Coordinates of C-alpha atoms and ligand atoms in Angstrom, one line a residue:
M20 CA 99.4 63.4 95.8
I21 CA 97.0 64.3 92.7
I22 CA 98.1 64.0 89.5
V23 CA 97.0 66.3 86.5
T24 CA 98.1 66.4 83.1
R25 CA 95.9 69.5 81.8
I26 CA 96.2 73.4 82.1
S27 CA 92.5 73.6 83.4
Q28 CA 93.0 70.9 86.2
L29 CA 95.9 72.4 87.7
N30 CA 93.9 76.0 87.5
R31 CA 90.7 73.6 89.8
Q32 CA 93.6 72.6 91.8
R33 CA 95.7 75.7 92.3
N34 CA 92.3 77.8 93.6
K35 CA 91.2 75.5 95.7
I36 CA 94.8 76.3 98.2
A37 CA 93.8 79.1 100.4
D38 CA 96.0 82.1 100.6
Q39 CA 97.6 81.7 103.9
V40 CA 99.3 78.1 102.4
K41 CA 102.8 78.7 101.8
I42 CA 103.1 76.7 98.0
G43 CA 106.9 75.5 97.1
F44 CA 107.6 74.7 93.4
V45 CA 110.2 72.0 92.0
P46 CA 109.5 72.3 87.8
T47 CA 111.7 69.3 86.5
M48 CA 112.2 67.8 83.0
G49 CA 111.9 64.1 84.8
A50 CA 113.4 61.6 84.9
L51 CA 114.1 62.0 89.0
H52 CA 117.3 61.3 90.7
L53 CA 118.9 62.3 93.9
G54 CA 119.3 66.1 92.7
H55 CA 115.9 66.5 92.4
E56 CA 115.0 64.5 95.8
S57 CA 117.0 66.8 97.4
L58 CA 115.4 69.6 95.9
I59 CA 112.2 68.2 97.1
K60 CA 112.8 67.7 99.7
K61 CA 113.9 71.1 100.5
A62 CA 110.2 72.2 99.1
V63 CA 108.4 69.9 101.6
S64 CA 110.5 71.0 104.6
E65 CA 109.9 75.0 104.0
T66 CA 107.0 74.8 102.4
D67 CA 103.0 73.8 103.5
F68 CA 102.1 72.5 100.1
V69 CA 104.4 71.0 97.3
I70 CA 103.8 71.4 93.3
V71 CA 106.7 69.3 91.1
S72 CA 106.1 69.7 87.5
I73 CA 107.7 67.2 84.8
F74 CA 107.6 68.8 81.5
V75 CA 110.6 68.0 79.3
N76 CA 110.5 71.5 77.2
P77 CA 110.8 71.8 73.9
L78 CA 111.9 74.9 73.6
Q79 CA 115.1 74.8 75.6
F80 CA 116.7 72.3 73.2
G81 CA 118.5 73.1 70.1
E82 CA 118.0 71.5 66.5
N83 CA 120.3 68.6 66.9
E84 CA 119.5 68.0 70.6
D85 CA 118.5 64.7 72.8
L86 CA 115.3 66.2 72.2
D87 CA 113.8 62.6 71.7
Q88 CA 116.1 60.4 73.2
Y89 CA 115.7 62.5 76.5
P90 CA 114.4 59.7 79.3
R91 CA 111.0 60.1 80.2
P92 CA 110.0 57.4 83.2
L93 CA 106.4 58.9 84.6
E94 CA 106.1 55.8 86.5
E95 CA 108.9 56.0 88.5
D96 CA 109.1 59.8 88.4
K97 CA 105.7 59.3 90.0
A98 CA 106.4 57.4 92.8
I99 CA 109.4 59.5 93.9
C100 CA 107.1 62.5 94.4
E101 CA 104.5 60.3 96.1
R102 CA 107.2 58.8 98.8
L103 CA 108.6 62.5 99.4
G104 CA 105.6 64.0 100.2
V105 CA 104.5 65.7 97.2
Q106 CA 100.8 67.0 97.0
L107 CA 100.8 67.9 93.6
L108 CA 102.4 66.9 90.4
F109 CA 102.0 68.8 87.5
A110 CA 102.8 66.6 83.9
P111 CA 101.5 68.4 80.7
S112 CA 101.9 67.2 77.3
S113 CA 103.8 69.6 74.6
S114 CA 100.5 70.2 73.3
Q115 CA 98.8 71.4 76.7
M116 CA 101.6 73.6 77.0
K117 CA 101.9 75.0 73.3
T118 CA 105.6 74.4 73.2
M119 CA 105.8 72.9 69.5
S120 CA 107.0 75.8 67.7
R121 CA 108.7 78.7 68.2
E122 CA 105.5 80.7 67.2
T123 CA 105.1 82.1 70.8
T124 CA 105.4 84.4 72.8
M125 CA 109.4 84.1 74.1
V126 CA 111.2 85.7 77.6
N127 CA 114.5 87.3 76.5
P128 CA 117.0 87.8 79.1
P129 CA 119.6 90.1 79.2
Q130 CA 122.2 88.7 75.9
S131 CA 125.1 89.3 77.7
M132 CA 123.7 86.6 80.4
I133 CA 122.5 84.3 77.8
S134 CA 125.4 84.5 75.2
V135 CA 127.9 83.2 77.6
L136 CA 128.5 79.7 79.1
C137 CA 126.2 76.8 77.8
G138 CA 125.0 79.9 75.8
R139 CA 127.5 80.4 73.4
Y140 CA 127.0 76.9 72.2
R141 CA 123.3 76.7 73.1
P142 CA 122.1 80.0 71.6
E143 CA 118.0 79.2 71.9
H144 CA 118.5 77.3 75.4
F145 CA 118.1 80.0 77.6
V146 CA 115.0 82.3 76.2
G147 CA 113.5 78.4 76.2
V148 CA 114.6 77.9 80.5
A149 CA 113.1 81.5 81.0
T150 CA 109.6 81.4 78.6
I151 CA 108.5 78.1 80.3
V152 CA 109.6 79.3 84.0
T153 CA 107.5 81.9 83.5
K154 CA 104.9 80.5 81.7
L155 CA 105.2 77.3 85.1
F156 CA 105.6 80.1 87.4
N157 CA 102.3 82.1 86.5
L158 CA 100.0 79.0 86.6
V159 CA 101.4 77.4 89.5
R160 CA 101.9 80.9 91.2
P161 CA 104.3 79.5 94.0
H162 CA 106.0 81.3 96.7
V163 CA 109.3 79.6 97.0
A164 CA 110.0 78.2 93.6
F165 CA 113.0 76.0 94.1
F166 CA 116.5 75.2 91.6
G167 CA 119.6 73.4 91.9
E168 CA 123.2 74.8 91.9
K169 CA 123.9 72.5 89.3
D170 CA 122.6 74.8 86.6
A171 CA 124.5 77.7 87.9
Q172 CA 124.0 80.0 84.7
Q173 CA 120.2 79.2 84.6
V174 CA 119.9 80.1 88.4
A175 CA 121.5 83.7 88.0
I176 CA 119.2 84.2 84.8
L177 CA 116.7 83.4 86.7
N178 CA 117.3 85.3 89.6
R179 CA 118.0 88.5 87.1
M180 CA 114.5 87.9 85.7
V181 CA 112.3 87.2 88.5
E182 CA 113.4 91.3 89.6
D183 CA 113.9 92.4 86.1
L184 CA 110.2 91.4 85.7
K185 CA 109.4 92.2 89.3
I186 CA 107.5 88.0 89.7
P187 CA 106.7 87.9 93.4
I188 CA 109.0 84.5 94.0
N189 CA 111.1 84.0 96.0
I190 CA 114.2 81.5 94.2
Q191 CA 116.2 79.1 96.1
T192 CA 118.6 77.3 95.4
C193 CA 119.8 74.0 96.5
P194 CA 123.7 72.4 96.8
I195 CA 125.0 70.0 93.7
I196 CA 124.0 66.4 94.9
R197 CA 126.8 64.3 93.7
E198 CA 127.6 60.5 93.0
E199 CA 130.4 59.6 95.7
S200 CA 132.9 59.8 92.6
G201 CA 132.3 63.3 92.3
L202 CA 130.4 63.5 89.3
A203 CA 127.4 65.5 89.8
L204 CA 124.2 63.9 89.3
S205 CA 122.4 64.4 86.0
S206 CA 119.3 62.5 83.5
R207 CA 121.8 62.9 81.4
N208 CA 124.3 60.6 83.1
Q209 CA 122.3 57.5 81.9
Y210 CA 123.5 57.7 78.6
L211 CA 127.0 57.0 79.7
T212 CA 128.5 53.6 79.9
V213 CA 130.6 52.7 83.3
E214 CA 133.9 53.2 81.6
Q215 CA 132.3 56.9 79.9
K216 CA 130.9 57.9 84.0
R217 CA 135.1 56.5 85.7
E218 CA 136.4 59.2 83.0
A219 CA 133.3 61.3 83.5
I220 CA 134.9 62.2 87.6
L221 CA 136.9 64.4 85.7
L222 CA 134.8 67.2 85.5
N223 CA 134.6 67.4 89.5
R224 CA 138.1 66.4 89.8
S225 CA 139.6 69.4 87.8
L226 CA 137.5 72.0 89.7
K227 CA 138.6 71.0 93.0
L228 CA 142.5 71.0 91.6
V229 CA 141.5 74.5 91.1
Q230 CA 139.9 75.2 93.6
N231 CA 142.7 74.0 96.0
A232 CA 145.0 76.4 94.1
F233 CA 142.6 79.8 94.0
N234 CA 142.3 78.4 98.4
G235 CA 146.0 78.7 98.0
G236 CA 146.0 82.0 97.3
E237 CA 146.4 81.8 92.9
K238 CA 143.3 84.6 92.4
N239 CA 144.7 85.2 88.6
V240 CA 141.7 83.7 86.7
N241 CA 144.3 83.3 83.6
H242 CA 146.7 80.8 85.7
L243 CA 143.3 79.2 87.4
L244 CA 141.8 78.6 84.1
S245 CA 145.2 77.5 82.7
M246 CA 144.9 74.5 85.1
L247 CA 141.7 73.7 85.0
I248 CA 142.3 73.2 81.1
Q249 CA 145.2 71.4 80.9
Q250 CA 143.4 68.9 83.0
F251 CA 141.7 68.3 79.6
N252 CA 145.2 67.7 77.8
Y253 CA 146.0 64.4 79.3
H254 CA 142.6 62.8 78.7
P255 CA 141.7 62.3 75.4
H256 CA 138.4 60.5 75.8
I257 CA 136.5 64.1 77.1
Q258 CA 136.9 67.0 75.0
L259 CA 136.1 69.8 76.7
Q260 CA 134.0 72.8 75.6
Y261 CA 134.3 75.3 77.6
A262 CA 136.1 76.7 81.0
Q263 CA 135.0 80.2 82.3
I264 CA 135.6 81.9 85.5
V265 CA 133.0 84.5 85.5
D266 CA 131.0 87.1 87.9
T267 CA 127.8 85.2 90.2
K268 CA 125.3 87.9 89.3
T269 CA 126.4 88.9 86.0
L270 CA 128.3 85.8 84.7
Q271 CA 130.9 88.3 83.1
P272 CA 134.5 87.2 83.0
L273 CA 136.6 88.5 85.6
T274 CA 140.1 88.8 85.5
T275 CA 141.4 88.5 89.5
I276 CA 138.3 86.9 91.9
T277 CA 137.9 89.9 94.9
N278 CA 135.1 88.5 96.2
S279 CA 133.4 85.1 94.4
A280 CA 133.0 83.8 91.4
L281 CA 131.8 80.8 89.7
M282 CA 134.1 78.7 87.6
A283 CA 132.0 76.5 84.7
I284 CA 132.8 74.0 82.7
A285 CA 131.0 71.4 79.9
A286 CA 132.7 68.4 78.2
Y287 CA 131.7 66.1 75.9
C288 CA 132.1 62.4 77.0
G289 CA 131.6 60.8 73.9
N290 CA 128.5 62.0 72.7
T291 CA 127.0 63.2 76.0
R292 CA 127.4 66.8 77.4
L293 CA 127.8 67.4 80.7
I294 CA 128.2 70.6 83.0
D295 CA 129.9 70.9 86.3
N296 CA 131.0 74.3 88.0
Q297 CA 132.5 75.6 91.4
I298 CA 131.8 78.8 93.3
L299 CA 135.3 80.2 94.6
T300 CA 135.1 82.5 97.5
V301 CA 137.1 84.7 99.0
K302 CA 137.2 83.8 102.9
K303 CA 136.7 86.9 104.5
P304 CA 139.4 87.2 107.7
I305 CA 138.7 87.1 111.6
I306 CA 139.4 89.9 113.1
A307 CA 140.0 89.3 116.8
I308 CA 140.0 92.4 119.1
D309 CA 140.9 91.8 123.0
G310 CA 141.2 94.3 125.9
P311 CA 140.3 95.0 129.0
A312 CA 137.4 96.9 129.9
G313 CA 136.9 100.4 128.9
A314 CA 139.7 100.5 126.0
G315 CA 136.5 101.1 123.5
K316 CA 137.0 97.3 122.3
S317 CA 132.7 97.3 121.6
T318 CA 132.9 100.6 120.1
V319 CA 135.8 99.9 118.2
S320 CA 134.7 96.2 116.9
R321 CA 130.9 97.5 116.3
R322 CA 132.2 100.4 113.9
L323 CA 135.2 98.0 112.3
A324 CA 131.9 95.0 111.5
H325 CA 129.6 97.7 110.0
N326 CA 132.3 99.3 107.9
L327 CA 133.5 96.4 106.9
G328 CA 129.9 94.6 106.3
F329 CA 131.1 92.2 108.5
L330 CA 129.2 90.3 111.2
Y331 CA 130.0 91.8 114.7
L332 CA 130.4 88.7 117.0
D333 CA 128.9 90.2 120.1
T334 CA 130.3 87.3 122.5
G335 CA 129.0 89.4 125.5
A336 CA 125.5 89.3 123.9
M337 CA 125.6 85.3 124.0
Y338 CA 126.5 85.2 127.5
R339 CA 123.5 87.5 128.4
A340 CA 121.4 85.8 126.1
I341 CA 121.9 82.5 128.2
T342 CA 121.5 84.6 131.0
W343 CA 117.8 86.1 129.7
L344 CA 117.2 82.2 129.2
V345 CA 118.0 81.1 132.7
M346 CA 116.0 83.7 134.3
D347 CA 112.9 83.2 131.7
N348 CA 113.2 79.3 133.0
K349 CA 113.1 80.7 136.8
V350 CA 116.5 78.6 137.0
M351 CA 118.7 79.5 140.3
V352 CA 122.1 81.4 139.0
S353 CA 123.8 78.8 141.2
D354 CA 122.2 75.6 139.9
E355 CA 125.0 74.8 137.1
N356 CA 123.5 71.6 136.0
A357 CA 120.1 73.0 135.4
I358 CA 121.6 75.8 133.4
A359 CA 124.2 73.4 131.5
Q360 CA 121.3 71.3 130.2
L361 CA 119.7 74.8 129.1
V362 CA 122.3 76.0 127.3
D363 CA 122.9 72.5 125.4
Q364 CA 119.4 72.9 124.2
A365 CA 119.5 76.5 123.5
N366 CA 119.6 77.4 120.2
I367 CA 121.2 81.0 120.0
E368 CA 121.1 83.5 117.0
L369 CA 122.9 86.6 116.2
L370 CA 122.1 88.5 113.1
P371 CA 123.7 91.7 111.4
S372 CA 122.5 94.7 112.4
D373 CA 121.8 98.0 109.9
D374 CA 121.8 100.2 113.0
L375 CA 124.8 101.3 114.6
T376 CA 123.0 101.6 117.9
I377 CA 122.0 98.3 118.5
P378 CA 125.2 95.8 118.3
V379 CA 123.6 92.5 117.0
T380 CA 119.8 91.5 116.4
V381 CA 120.0 88.2 119.5
K382 CA 117.3 85.6 119.0
I383 CA 116.9 82.8 121.2
N384 CA 114.9 79.8 120.4
Q385 CA 113.7 80.9 117.8
Q386 CA 112.9 84.2 119.8
N387 CA 114.2 87.8 119.1
I388 CA 115.5 89.3 122.7
T389 CA 117.7 92.2 121.6
K390 CA 115.9 94.2 123.9
E391 CA 115.7 92.0 126.8
I392 CA 118.7 91.4 127.4
R393 CA 120.0 94.6 128.6
T394 CA 118.4 95.3 130.8
P395 CA 120.1 95.9 134.7
A396 CA 118.8 92.3 135.9
V397 CA 120.1 90.5 133.0
T398 CA 123.1 92.9 133.6
A399 CA 123.8 91.9 137.3
Q400 CA 123.6 88.3 136.2
V401 CA 126.0 87.8 133.5
S402 CA 129.0 87.9 134.8
Q403 CA 128.7 84.6 137.3
I404 CA 126.6 82.9 134.5
A405 CA 129.6 83.1 132.3
A406 CA 132.0 82.2 134.8
Q407 CA 130.4 78.4 134.4
Q408 CA 132.3 76.0 132.4
A409 CA 129.7 74.3 130.5
V410 CA 128.7 78.2 129.2
R411 CA 131.4 79.0 128.0
A412 CA 132.6 75.0 126.4
K413 CA 129.0 75.7 124.8
L414 CA 129.1 79.2 124.0
V415 CA 133.2 79.4 122.3
Q416 CA 132.1 76.0 120.3
L417 CA 129.6 78.2 118.9
Q418 CA 131.4 80.8 118.5
Q419 CA 134.0 79.2 116.5
E420 CA 131.4 77.9 114.4
Y421 CA 130.5 81.5 113.3
G422 CA 134.5 81.9 112.7
M423 CA 134.0 79.0 110.0
Q424 CA 132.5 81.9 107.4
G425 CA 134.6 84.1 107.7
G426 CA 134.0 87.9 107.7
I427 CA 133.0 88.2 111.7
V428 CA 134.4 91.3 114.3
A429 CA 135.0 89.6 117.5
E430 CA 136.1 91.0 120.7
G431 CA 137.0 90.0 124.2
R432 CA 139.4 88.9 126.4
D433 CA 140.3 85.7 124.6
I434 CA 139.4 85.8 121.6
G435 CA 142.5 85.5 119.6
T436 CA 143.9 83.1 123.0
N437 CA 141.7 80.7 123.0
V438 CA 138.4 81.1 120.5
F439 CA 139.9 82.0 117.1
P440 CA 144.0 81.0 118.0
H441 CA 144.0 80.8 113.8
A442 CA 142.5 84.6 113.8
Q443 CA 144.2 86.2 110.0
V444 CA 144.3 89.4 111.8
K445 CA 144.9 89.7 115.8
I446 CA 144.3 93.0 118.3
L447 CA 145.4 93.9 121.6
L448 CA 143.4 97.1 122.4
T449 CA 144.5 98.4 125.7
A450 CA 144.5 102.3 127.0
T451 CA 146.7 103.0 130.1
P452 CA 144.6 102.7 133.6
Q453 CA 144.8 106.5 133.3
A454 CA 143.9 107.2 130.3
R455 CA 140.8 104.6 131.2
A456 CA 140.1 106.4 134.6
K457 CA 139.1 109.2 132.6
R458 CA 137.2 108.3 130.3
R459 CA 134.8 106.1 132.5
L460 CA 135.1 109.8 135.2
L461 CA 133.5 111.4 131.9
D462 CA 130.7 108.6 131.3
L463 CA 129.6 108.9 135.3
Q464 CA 129.8 113.3 135.3
N465 CA 127.6 112.7 131.7
Q466 CA 125.2 110.3 134.2
G467 CA 124.8 112.5 136.6
E468 CA 127.4 112.0 139.3
T469 CA 129.4 114.3 141.1
N470 CA 132.0 113.8 143.9
I471 CA 134.2 111.7 142.1
D472 CA 137.6 110.5 143.0
L473 CA 139.5 109.9 139.8
A474 CA 143.2 108.4 141.9
K475 CA 140.1 105.6 143.7
L476 CA 138.7 104.9 139.6
T477 CA 142.5 104.3 138.6
A478 CA 143.0 102.0 141.6
E479 CA 139.6 100.4 140.6
I480 CA 140.9 99.7 137.3
E481 CA 144.4 98.8 138.2
H482 CA 143.3 96.1 140.4
R483 CA 140.5 94.9 138.1
D484 CA 143.2 94.6 135.3
Y485 CA 145.1 91.9 138.1
L486 CA 142.1 89.9 138.7
D487 CA 141.1 89.8 134.5
S488 CA 145.0 89.1 133.9
T489 CA 145.2 86.7 136.3
R490 CA 141.5 84.4 135.9
E491 CA 141.6 81.1 135.5
I492 CA 138.9 81.2 133.0
A493 CA 139.4 83.4 129.9
P494 CA 142.1 85.0 131.4
L495 CA 143.2 88.3 129.0
Q496 CA 146.5 87.3 127.6
K497 CA 148.2 89.1 124.2
A498 CA 148.6 86.7 121.5
E499 CA 152.3 86.2 120.4
D500 CA 151.3 87.3 116.6
A501 CA 148.5 90.0 118.0
I502 CA 149.7 93.9 117.2
E503 CA 148.9 95.9 120.5
I504 CA 147.1 99.2 119.6
I505 CA 146.9 101.8 122.7
T506 CA 143.9 104.0 122.4
D507 CA 145.1 106.7 125.0
D508 CA 145.4 109.8 122.8
L509 CA 143.6 108.0 119.7
T510 CA 140.4 108.7 118.1
I511 CA 138.2 105.5 117.9
E512 CA 138.1 106.2 113.8
Q513 CA 142.0 107.0 114.4
V514 CA 141.7 103.0 115.5
I515 CA 139.5 101.6 113.2
D516 CA 142.1 102.8 110.6
K517 CA 145.0 101.6 112.3
I518 CA 143.1 97.8 112.3
T519 CA 141.5 98.5 108.6
T520 CA 145.2 99.3 107.7
H521 CA 146.7 96.5 109.6
A522 CA 144.4 93.7 108.0
N523 CA 144.5 94.8 104.4
M524 CA 148.2 94.0 105.1
Q525 CA 148.0 90.8 106.0
N526 CA 145.3 89.7 102.8
Ligands
LIG4 P1 116.2 68.9 85.2 O1 115.1 68.1 85.1 O2 117.1 68.7 84.6 O3 115.3 70.6 84.6 O4 116.5 69.8 86.3 C1 115.7 70.1 87.5 C2 116.1 71.2 88.4 O5 116.8 69.6 89.2 C3 116.8 71.9 88.2 O6 116.5 73.4 89.0 C4 118.3 71.6 88.2 O7 119.1 72.6 88.6 C5 117.8 70.5 89.3 N1 119.7 69.3 89.2 C6 119.9 68.6 88.4 N2 120.7 67.8 88.9 C7 120.9 67.9 90.2 C8 122.1 67.9 90.7 N3 123.6 67.1 90.5 N4 122.1 68.7 92.3 C9 121.4 69.3 92.9 N5 120.6 70.2 92.2 C10 120.0 69.5 90.5

């Protein structure tokens, strides 16, 4: 690891790095703990050359704050950086950074963001942060910079700053690292006595308590805040400075939470000021749509997901992706053991598509196969692969993992009964065999086929329905709590309207 303390040395080292090398940057004030380590580890794993800075920035300390006491264990910090694989450590002095007086050009983020939360009590803090981060960005010229969600206001302000000033740096945030007790790690925890450290757990505990109430359905900010404040009333050793629930991006106060919010607090434990926060996110529902072939499931699901900004969980595309993988590896479709092994190691990703003509972008083992899975060769083999137990088990598990994040529309035959039995919205989309036969007839005629027997088509559909509802694996069944929509006389828009209305009622 190279260590530099002067700007001229940093410039020299920085100029040696080739253009195509991806540079990751972790700015810190030192006294490194596991929270900082998590940022550095992420930088090491996601970029090619990691630069860490250690600089206790006088511009971000107020007059009566702890600038002089702030811990500066430089030797220990160097050893941590070395151990984690940092390539370059920049540890300048205040005179190098010319921050001894405020007689310098300052970066002024929007007043609305720097005067709320911590900014109300530390009026010059975020101007000092924005100024020094800009200066470091200009010196280090990284591609990606890593910050902790522990300082959520800082992250929101810096995100706004790079956006407003068009600074070509990608900001990555990392989750808060905590002690087992829940106390968020901070360089300032060193100031706490053993007793104070035990009391400080209250910050996280009260946030969790309110988060539980929120998850239980309480979305009114005043109610949530009074619950939070009440927790501190019982603990005379900890003085709450503020508790606020604000928009995660603009940091402006909210009255109800409809999407997501930042709940942030600051409290004094003795003379030590501690901060903590929790993001509150309204979980978007899972919409499960089951039904027989030809009822309009996939068109409806795709458009509905697009309208709601949800992911269309195209389960068919997942089975197609495995089929493509089997064929690409030249494995026999009947070789269930070899297929089970392939499936076990496969990494399938579905990414939302903005284009309504493309259901989803599909990747397998990082390779984009969105087009390849729609070929007739894949279509011909997919049902045989989908019937295999190992394939199904793995894909159902993957579908359920996608479900954990909410905000998906999934369609199939057993989505509401088997894959997502706890889905908030369940729909059985059906149409009479006669109506589906007529749609099929039109499709075939549009493809240039003539001489089609409608009665025969209807009989085929009835037979397929019978097989689908009696098959051993994934039979089509109506979930008890599903609502049935018969699409015979409905347009696609009308079906989508009905589902959207039902979903809104469930929320
Ligand atoms: P500081 O040294 O306090 O300026 O922090 C440097 C970076 O580490 C900032 O991006 C912080 O948000 C981040 N950080 C500090 N404490 C934690 C923590 N407990 N978990 C995750 N990141 C943290």
